[in-house]
PDB file of C-alpha atoms in Angstrom:
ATOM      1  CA  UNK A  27     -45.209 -39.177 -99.626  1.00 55.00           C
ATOM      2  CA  UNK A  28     -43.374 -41.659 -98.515  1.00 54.00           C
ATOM      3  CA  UNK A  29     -39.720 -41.637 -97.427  1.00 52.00           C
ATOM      4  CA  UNK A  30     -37.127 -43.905 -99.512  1.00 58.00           C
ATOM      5  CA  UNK A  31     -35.050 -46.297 -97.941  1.00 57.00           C
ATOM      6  CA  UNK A  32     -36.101 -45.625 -94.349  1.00 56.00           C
ATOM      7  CA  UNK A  33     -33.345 -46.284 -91.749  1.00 59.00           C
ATOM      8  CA  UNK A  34     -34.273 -47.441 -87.810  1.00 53.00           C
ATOM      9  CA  UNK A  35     -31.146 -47.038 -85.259  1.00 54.00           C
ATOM     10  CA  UNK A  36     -31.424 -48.682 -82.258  1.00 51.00           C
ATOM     11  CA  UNK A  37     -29.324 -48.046 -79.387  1.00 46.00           C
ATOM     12  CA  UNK A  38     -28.829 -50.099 -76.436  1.00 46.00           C
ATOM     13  CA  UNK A  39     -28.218 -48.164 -73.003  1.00 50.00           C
ATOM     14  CA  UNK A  40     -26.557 -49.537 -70.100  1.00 52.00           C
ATOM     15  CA  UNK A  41     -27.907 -49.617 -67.261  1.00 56.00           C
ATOM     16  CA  UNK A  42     -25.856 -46.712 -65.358  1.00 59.00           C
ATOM     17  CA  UNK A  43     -27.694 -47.039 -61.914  1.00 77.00           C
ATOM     18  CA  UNK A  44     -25.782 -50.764 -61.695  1.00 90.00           C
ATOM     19  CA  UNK A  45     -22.475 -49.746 -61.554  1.00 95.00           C
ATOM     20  CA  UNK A  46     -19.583 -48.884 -60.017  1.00 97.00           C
ATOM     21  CA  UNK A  47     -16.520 -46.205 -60.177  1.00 97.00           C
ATOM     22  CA  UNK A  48     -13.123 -47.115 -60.426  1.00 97.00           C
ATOM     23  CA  UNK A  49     -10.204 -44.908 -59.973  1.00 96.00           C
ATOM     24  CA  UNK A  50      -6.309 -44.140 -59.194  1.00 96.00           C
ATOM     25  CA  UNK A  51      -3.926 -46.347 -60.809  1.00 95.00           C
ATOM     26  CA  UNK A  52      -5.631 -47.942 -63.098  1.00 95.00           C
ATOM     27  CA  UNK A  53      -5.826 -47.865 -67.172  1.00 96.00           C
ATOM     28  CA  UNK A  54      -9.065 -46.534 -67.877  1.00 96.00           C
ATOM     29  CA  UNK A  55     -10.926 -44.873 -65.022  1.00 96.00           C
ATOM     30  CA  UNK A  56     -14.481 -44.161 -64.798  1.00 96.00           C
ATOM     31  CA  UNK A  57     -17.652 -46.149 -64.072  1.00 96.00           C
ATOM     32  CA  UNK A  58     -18.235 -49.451 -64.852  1.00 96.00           C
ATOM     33  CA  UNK A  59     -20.914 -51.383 -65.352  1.00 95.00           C
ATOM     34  CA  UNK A  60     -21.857 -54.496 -63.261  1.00 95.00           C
ATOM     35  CA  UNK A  61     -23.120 -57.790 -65.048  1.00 92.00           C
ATOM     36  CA  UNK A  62     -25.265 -60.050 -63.617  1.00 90.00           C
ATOM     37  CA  UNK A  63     -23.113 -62.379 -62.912  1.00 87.00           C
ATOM     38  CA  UNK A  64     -22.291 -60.235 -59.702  1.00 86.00           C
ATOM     39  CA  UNK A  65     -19.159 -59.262 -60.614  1.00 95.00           C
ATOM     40  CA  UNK A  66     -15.527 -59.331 -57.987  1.00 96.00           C
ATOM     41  CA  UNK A  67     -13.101 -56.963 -57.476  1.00 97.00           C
ATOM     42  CA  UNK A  68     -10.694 -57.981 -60.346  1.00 97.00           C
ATOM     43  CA  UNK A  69     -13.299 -58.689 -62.942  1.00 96.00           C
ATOM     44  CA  UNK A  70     -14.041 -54.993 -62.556  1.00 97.00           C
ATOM     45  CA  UNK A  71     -10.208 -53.815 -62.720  1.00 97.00           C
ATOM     46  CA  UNK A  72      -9.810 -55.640 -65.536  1.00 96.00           C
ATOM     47  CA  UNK A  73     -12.805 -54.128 -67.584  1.00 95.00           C
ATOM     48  CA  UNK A  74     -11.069 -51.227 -66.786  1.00 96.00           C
ATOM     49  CA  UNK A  75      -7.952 -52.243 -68.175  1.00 96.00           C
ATOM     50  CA  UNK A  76      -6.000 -53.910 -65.126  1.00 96.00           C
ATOM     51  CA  UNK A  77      -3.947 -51.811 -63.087  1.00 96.00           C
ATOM     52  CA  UNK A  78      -1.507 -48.993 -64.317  1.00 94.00           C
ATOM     53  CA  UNK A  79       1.713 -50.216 -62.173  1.00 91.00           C
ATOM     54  CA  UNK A  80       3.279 -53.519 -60.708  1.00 88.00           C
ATOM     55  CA  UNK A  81       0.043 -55.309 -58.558  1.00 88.00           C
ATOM     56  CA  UNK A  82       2.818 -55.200 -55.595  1.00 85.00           C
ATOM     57  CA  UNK A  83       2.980 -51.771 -55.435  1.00 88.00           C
ATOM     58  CA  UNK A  84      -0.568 -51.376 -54.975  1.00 93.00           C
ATOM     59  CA  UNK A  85      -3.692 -51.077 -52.727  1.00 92.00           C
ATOM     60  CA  UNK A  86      -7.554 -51.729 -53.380  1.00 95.00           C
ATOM     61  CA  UNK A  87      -9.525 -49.575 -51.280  1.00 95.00           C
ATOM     62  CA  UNK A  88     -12.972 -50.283 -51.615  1.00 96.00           C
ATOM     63  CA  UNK A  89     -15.288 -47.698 -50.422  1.00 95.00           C
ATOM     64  CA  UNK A  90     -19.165 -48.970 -49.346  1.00 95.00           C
ATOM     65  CA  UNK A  91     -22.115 -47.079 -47.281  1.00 93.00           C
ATOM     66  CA  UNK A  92     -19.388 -45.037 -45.486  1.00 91.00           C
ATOM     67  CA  UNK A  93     -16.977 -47.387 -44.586  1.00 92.00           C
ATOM     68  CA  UNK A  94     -13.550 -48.766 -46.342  1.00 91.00           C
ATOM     69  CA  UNK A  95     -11.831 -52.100 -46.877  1.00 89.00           C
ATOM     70  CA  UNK A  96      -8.292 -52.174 -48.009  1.00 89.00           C
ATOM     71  CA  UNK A  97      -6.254 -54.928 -49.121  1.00 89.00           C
ATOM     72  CA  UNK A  98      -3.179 -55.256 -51.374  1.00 89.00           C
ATOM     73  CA  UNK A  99      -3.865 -56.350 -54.613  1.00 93.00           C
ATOM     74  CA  UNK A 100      -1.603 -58.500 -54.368  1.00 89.00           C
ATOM     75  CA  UNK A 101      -3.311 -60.513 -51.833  1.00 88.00           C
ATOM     76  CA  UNK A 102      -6.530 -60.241 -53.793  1.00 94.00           C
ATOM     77  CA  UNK A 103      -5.058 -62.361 -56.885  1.00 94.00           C
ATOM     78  CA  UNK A 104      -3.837 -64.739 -54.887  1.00 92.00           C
ATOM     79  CA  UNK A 105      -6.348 -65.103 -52.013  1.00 91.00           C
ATOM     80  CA  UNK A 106     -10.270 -65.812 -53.134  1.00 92.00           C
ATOM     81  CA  UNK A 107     -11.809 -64.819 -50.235  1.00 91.00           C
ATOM     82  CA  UNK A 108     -10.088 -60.951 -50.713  1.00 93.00           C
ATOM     83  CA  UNK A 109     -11.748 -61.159 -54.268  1.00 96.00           C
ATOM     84  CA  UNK A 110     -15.205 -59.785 -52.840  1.00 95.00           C
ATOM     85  CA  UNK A 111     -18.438 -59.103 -54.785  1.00 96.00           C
ATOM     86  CA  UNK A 112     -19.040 -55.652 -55.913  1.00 96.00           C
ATOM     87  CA  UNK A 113     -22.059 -54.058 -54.979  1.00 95.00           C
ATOM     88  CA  UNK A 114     -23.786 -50.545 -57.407  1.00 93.00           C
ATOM     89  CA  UNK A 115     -22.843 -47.979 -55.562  1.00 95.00           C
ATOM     90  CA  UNK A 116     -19.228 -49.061 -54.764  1.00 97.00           C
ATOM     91  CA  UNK A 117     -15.732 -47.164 -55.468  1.00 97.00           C
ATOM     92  CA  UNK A 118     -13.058 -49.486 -56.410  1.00 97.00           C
ATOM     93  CA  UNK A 119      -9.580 -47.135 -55.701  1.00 97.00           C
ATOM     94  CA  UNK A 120      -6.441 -48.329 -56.725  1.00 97.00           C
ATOM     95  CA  UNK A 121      -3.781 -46.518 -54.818  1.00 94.00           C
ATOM     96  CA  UNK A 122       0.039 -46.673 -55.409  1.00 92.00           C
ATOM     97  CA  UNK A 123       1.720 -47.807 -52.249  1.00 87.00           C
ATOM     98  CA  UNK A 124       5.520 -48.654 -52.994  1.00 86.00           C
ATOM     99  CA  UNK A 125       7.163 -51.780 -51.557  1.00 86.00           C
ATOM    100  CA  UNK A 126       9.960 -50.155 -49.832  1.00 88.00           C
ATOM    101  CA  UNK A 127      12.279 -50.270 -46.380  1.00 90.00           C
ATOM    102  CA  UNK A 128      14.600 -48.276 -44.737  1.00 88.00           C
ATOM    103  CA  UNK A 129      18.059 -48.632 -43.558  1.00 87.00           C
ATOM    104  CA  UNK A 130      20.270 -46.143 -41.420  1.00 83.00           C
ATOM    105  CA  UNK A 131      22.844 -45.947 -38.623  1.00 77.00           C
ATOM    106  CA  UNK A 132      26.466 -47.583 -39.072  1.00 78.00           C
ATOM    107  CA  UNK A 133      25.999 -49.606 -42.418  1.00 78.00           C
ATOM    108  CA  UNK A 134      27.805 -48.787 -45.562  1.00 73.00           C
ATOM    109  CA  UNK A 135      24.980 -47.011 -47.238  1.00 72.00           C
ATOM    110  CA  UNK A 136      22.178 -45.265 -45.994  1.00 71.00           C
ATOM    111  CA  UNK A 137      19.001 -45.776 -48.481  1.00 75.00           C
ATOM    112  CA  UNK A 138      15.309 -46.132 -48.715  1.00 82.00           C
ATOM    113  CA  UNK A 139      15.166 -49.525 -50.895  1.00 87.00           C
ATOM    114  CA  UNK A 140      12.466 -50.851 -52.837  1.00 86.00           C
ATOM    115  CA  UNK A 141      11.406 -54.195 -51.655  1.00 86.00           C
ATOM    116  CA  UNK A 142      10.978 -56.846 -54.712  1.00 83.00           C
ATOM    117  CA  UNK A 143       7.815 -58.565 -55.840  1.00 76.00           C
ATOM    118  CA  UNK A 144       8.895 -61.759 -53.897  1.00 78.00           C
ATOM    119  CA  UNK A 145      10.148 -62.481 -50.547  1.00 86.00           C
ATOM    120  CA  UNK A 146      13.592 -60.588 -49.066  1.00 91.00           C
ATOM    121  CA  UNK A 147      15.097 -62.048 -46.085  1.00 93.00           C
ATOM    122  CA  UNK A 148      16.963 -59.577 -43.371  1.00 92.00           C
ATOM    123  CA  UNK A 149      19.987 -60.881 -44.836  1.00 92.00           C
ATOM    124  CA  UNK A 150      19.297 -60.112 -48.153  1.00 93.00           C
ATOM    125  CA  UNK A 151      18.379 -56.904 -47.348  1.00 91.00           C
ATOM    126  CA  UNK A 152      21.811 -56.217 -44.949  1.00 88.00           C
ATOM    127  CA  UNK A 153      23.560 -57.076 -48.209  1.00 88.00           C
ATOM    128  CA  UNK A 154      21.804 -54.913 -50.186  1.00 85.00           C
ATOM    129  CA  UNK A 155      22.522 -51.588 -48.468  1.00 83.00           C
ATOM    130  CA  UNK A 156      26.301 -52.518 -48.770  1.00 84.00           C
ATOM    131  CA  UNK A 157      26.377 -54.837 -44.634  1.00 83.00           C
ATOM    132  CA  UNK A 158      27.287 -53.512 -42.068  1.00 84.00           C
ATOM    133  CA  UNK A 159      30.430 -50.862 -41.543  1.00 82.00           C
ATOM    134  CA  UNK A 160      32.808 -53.024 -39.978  1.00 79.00           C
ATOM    135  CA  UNK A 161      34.594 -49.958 -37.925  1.00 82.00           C
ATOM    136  CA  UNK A 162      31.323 -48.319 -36.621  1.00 79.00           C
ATOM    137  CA  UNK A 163      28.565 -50.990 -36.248  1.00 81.00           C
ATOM    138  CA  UNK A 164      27.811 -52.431 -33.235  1.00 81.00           C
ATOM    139  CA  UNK A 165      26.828 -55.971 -34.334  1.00 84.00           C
ATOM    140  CA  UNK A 166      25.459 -57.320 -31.665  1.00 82.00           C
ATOM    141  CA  UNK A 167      22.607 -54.959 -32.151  1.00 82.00           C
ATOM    142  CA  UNK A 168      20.928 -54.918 -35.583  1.00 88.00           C
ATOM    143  CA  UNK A 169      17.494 -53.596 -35.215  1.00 87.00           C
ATOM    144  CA  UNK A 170      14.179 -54.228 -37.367  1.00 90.00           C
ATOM    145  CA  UNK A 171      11.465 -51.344 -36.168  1.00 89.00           C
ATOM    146  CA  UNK A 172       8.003 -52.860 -37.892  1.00 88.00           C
ATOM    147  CA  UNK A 173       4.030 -51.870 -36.897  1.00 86.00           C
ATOM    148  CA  UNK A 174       2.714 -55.754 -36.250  1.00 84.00           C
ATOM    149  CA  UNK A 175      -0.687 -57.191 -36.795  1.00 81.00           C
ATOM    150  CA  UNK A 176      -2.029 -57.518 -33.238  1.00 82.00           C
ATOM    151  CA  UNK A 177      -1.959 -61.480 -33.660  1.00 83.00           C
ATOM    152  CA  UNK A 178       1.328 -61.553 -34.460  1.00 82.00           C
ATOM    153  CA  UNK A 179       2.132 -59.083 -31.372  1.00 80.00           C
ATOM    154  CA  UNK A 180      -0.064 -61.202 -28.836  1.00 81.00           C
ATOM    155  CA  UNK A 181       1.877 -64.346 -29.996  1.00 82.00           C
ATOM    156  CA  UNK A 182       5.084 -62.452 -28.878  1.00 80.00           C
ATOM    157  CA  UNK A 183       3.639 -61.586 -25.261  1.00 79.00           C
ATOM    158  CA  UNK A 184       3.207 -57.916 -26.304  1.00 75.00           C
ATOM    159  CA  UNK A 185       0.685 -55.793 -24.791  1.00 73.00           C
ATOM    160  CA  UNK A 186       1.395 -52.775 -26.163  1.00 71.00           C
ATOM    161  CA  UNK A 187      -1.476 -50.386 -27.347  1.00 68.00           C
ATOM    162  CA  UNK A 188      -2.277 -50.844 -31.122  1.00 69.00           C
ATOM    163  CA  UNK A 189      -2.014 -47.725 -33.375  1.00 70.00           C
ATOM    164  CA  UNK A 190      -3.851 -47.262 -36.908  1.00 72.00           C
ATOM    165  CA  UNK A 191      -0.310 -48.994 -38.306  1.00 76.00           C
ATOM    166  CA  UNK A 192      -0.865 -51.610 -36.327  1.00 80.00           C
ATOM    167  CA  UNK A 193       1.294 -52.468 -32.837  1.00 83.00           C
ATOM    168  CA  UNK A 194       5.285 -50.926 -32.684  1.00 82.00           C
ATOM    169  CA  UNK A 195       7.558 -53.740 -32.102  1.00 85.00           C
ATOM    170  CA  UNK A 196      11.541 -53.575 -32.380  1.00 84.00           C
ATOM    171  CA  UNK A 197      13.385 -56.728 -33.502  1.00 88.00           C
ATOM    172  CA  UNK A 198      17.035 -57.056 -32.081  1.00 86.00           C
ATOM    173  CA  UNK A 199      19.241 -59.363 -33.714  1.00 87.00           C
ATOM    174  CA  UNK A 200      22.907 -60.070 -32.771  1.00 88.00           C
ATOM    175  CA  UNK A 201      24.748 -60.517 -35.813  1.00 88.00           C
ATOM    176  CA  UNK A 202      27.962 -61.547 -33.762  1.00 87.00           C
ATOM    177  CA  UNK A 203      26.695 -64.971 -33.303  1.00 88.00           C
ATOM    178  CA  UNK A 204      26.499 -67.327 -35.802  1.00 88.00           C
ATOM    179  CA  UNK A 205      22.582 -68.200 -35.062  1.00 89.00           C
ATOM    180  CA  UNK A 206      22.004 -64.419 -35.824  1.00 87.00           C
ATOM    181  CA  UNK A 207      23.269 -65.418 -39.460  1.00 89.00           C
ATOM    182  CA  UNK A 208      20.382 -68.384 -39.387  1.00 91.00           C
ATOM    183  CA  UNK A 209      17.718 -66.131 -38.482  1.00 89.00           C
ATOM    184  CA  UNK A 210      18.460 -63.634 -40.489  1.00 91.00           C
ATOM    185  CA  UNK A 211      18.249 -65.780 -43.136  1.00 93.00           C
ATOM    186  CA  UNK A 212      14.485 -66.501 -42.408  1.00 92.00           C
ATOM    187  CA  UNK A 213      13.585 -63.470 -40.731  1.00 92.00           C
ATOM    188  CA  UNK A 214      11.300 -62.094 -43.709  1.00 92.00           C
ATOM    189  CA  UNK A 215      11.243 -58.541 -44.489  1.00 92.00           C
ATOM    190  CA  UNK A 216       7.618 -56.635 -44.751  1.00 90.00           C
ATOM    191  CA  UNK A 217       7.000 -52.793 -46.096  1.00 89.00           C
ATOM    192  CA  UNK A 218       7.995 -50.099 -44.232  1.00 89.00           C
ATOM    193  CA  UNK A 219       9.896 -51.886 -42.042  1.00 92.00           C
ATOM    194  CA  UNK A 220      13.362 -49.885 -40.760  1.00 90.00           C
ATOM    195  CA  UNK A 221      16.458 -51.261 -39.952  1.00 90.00           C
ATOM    196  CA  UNK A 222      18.919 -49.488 -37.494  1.00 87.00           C
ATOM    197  CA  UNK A 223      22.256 -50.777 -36.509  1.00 85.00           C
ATOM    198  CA  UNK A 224      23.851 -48.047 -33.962  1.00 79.00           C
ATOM    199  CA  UNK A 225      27.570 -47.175 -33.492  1.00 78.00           C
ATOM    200  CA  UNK A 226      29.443 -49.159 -31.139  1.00 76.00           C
ATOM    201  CA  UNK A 227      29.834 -47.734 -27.489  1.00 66.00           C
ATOM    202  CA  UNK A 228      28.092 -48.628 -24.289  1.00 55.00           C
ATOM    203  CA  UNK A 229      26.675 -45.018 -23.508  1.00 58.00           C
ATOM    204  CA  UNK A 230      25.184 -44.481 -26.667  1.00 59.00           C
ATOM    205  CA  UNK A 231      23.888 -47.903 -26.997  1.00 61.00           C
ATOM    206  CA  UNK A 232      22.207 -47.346 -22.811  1.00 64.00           C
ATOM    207  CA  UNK A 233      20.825 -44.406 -24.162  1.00 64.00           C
ATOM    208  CA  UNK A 234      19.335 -45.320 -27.071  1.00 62.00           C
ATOM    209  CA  UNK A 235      17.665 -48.736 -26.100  1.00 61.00           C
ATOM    210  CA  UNK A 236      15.974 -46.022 -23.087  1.00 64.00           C
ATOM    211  CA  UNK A 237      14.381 -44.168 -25.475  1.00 60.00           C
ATOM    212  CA  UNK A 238      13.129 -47.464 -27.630  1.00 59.00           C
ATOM    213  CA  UNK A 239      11.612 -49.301 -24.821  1.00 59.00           C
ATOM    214  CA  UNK A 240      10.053 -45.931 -23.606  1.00 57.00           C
ATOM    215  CA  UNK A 241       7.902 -46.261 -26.701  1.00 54.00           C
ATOM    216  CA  UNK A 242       7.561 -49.777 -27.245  1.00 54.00           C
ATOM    217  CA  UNK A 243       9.206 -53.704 -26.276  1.00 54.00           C
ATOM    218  CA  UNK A 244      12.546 -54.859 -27.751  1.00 53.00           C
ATOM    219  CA  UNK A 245      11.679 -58.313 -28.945  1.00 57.00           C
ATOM    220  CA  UNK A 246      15.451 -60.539 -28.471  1.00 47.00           C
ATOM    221  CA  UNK A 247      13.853 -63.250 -30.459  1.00 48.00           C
ATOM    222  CA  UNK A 248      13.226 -62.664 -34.114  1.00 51.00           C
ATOM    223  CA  UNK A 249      12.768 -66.380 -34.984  1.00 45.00           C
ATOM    224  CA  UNK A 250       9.285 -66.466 -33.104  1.00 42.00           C
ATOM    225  CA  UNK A 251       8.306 -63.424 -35.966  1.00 46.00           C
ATOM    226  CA  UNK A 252       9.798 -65.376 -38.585  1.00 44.00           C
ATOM    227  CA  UNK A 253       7.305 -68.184 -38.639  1.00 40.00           C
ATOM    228  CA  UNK A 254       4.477 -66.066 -37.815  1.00 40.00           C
ATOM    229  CA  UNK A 255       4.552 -63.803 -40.649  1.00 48.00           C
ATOM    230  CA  UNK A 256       5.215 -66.752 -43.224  1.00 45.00           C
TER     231      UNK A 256
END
C-alpha cells in the first residue's frame, strides 16, 4: 500500500575538505568552514565567535604547509595587509600573550606591570611603579633592556647578532637632566621591555655597565628609538 503523508528530509552538508581549524583563545573552537568569498583571518575568528580575551593581549599564529606567521591581533584589525586570505588546510591559533613590562633595581616598587591597550610612555611607566627611590637610585642611569626589530637596530648603528627575540639593545636615559624628562616623555614603551635603575655608587655602576656591554651596546640616545618605533 501506500504510505500516508510521506515526509522527504533533506540535509545540506558542508563541505568539510574547505576548511580550516581554529583554536586557543577563542569562543568557539573547532573547524570552520571557508566561503567562497575567500575568506581573511578575522572573518574566520569571528564565525568562531571573536576572540575569548582583550585583542591586545593576543597573538594569531597561522600555521600553513609547515611553516608559521605570527602577528598580533591587534595589528591585524588595524592593518589590511596583516588580514591575509585563509587557505583549507590552515590553523588559525589564537594565543594569549599579555601586554606586560618589568621594573626592578632602586625604584619604589618592584612589579611586573601590565601594559594598557594604548600607548605608555617611559614616564608613565616610571610613575607607575611608584619613580624612582630618591635615596638609592642612581638617576643618571635609568635603563630600558628591549629585543629590537633589526631595522630599528641598524638605524641605531648596531651590529649586534639578532636572536629569535629579535636584536638586545639597552636604552640609558639620564633622568638628572631635564631633556631626560622630554624623552622620556616620548620614549614609547613596547612588551617585555625591562627597566633597571641601579643603586648609586661608582663601583657597582663600573661593574655592572661591564657585564651589559659584554652582551650587547648601551644606546645613550633614546630619542633616535623614539621616532622609530612610532
Amino acid at each position: 500500500g501506500k504510505v500516508a503523508n510521506p515526509q522527504v528530509i533533506v540535509t545540506i552538508a558542508g563541505n568539510t575538505s574547505n576548511a580550516v581549524t581554529v583554536l586557543g583563545d577563542v569562543r568557539n573552537p573547532g573547524r570552520q568552514p571557508l566561503s567562497p568569498n575567500q575568506d581573511r583571518i578575522l572573518d574566520v575568528i569571528a564565525a568562531a565567535g571573536g576572540p575569548s580575551r582583550s585583542l591586545h593581549d593576543i597573538d594569531v599564529r597561522i600555521q600553513r604547509d609547515g611553516r608559521a606567521y605570527t602577528a598580533p591581533l591587534s595589528m591585524v584589525t588595524t592593518e589590511f595587509n596583516e588580514n591575509v586570505r585563509l587557505q583549507r588546510g590552515d590553523q588559525v591559533n589564537l594565543v594569549y600573550k599579555p601586554r606586560r613590562f618589568s621594573s626592578f633595581g632602586a625604584f619604589n616598587a618592584v612589579a611586573r606591570s601590565e601594559l594598557p591597550p594604548g600607548p605608555l610612555t617611559l614616564a608613565e611607566a616610571l610613575s607607575g611603579v611608584g619613580g624612582l627611590d630618591s635615596n638609592l637610585a642612581n638617576a643618571r642611569s635609568v635603563l630600558v633592556f628591549r629585543f629590537e626589530r633589526p631595522e630599528v637596530a641598524q638605524a641605531l648603528g648596531i651590529q649586534q647578532a639578532l636572536t629569535t627575540r629579535g636584536v638586545p639593545v639597552v636604552y640609558r636615559l639620564n633622568l638628572n637632566e631635564a631633556e631626560g624628562f622630554f624623552i622620556a616623555s616620548n620614549f614609547q614603551m613596547q612588551p617585555d621591555d625591562l627597566i633597571y635603575t641601579p643603586r648609586a655608587g661608582a663601583a657597582e655602576m663600573r661593574k655592572f655597565f661591564e657585564v651589559v656591554q659584554s652582551i650587547t651596546r648601551v644606546v645613550y640616545d633614546v630619542s633616535v628609538t623614539s621616532t622609530l618605533n612610532r
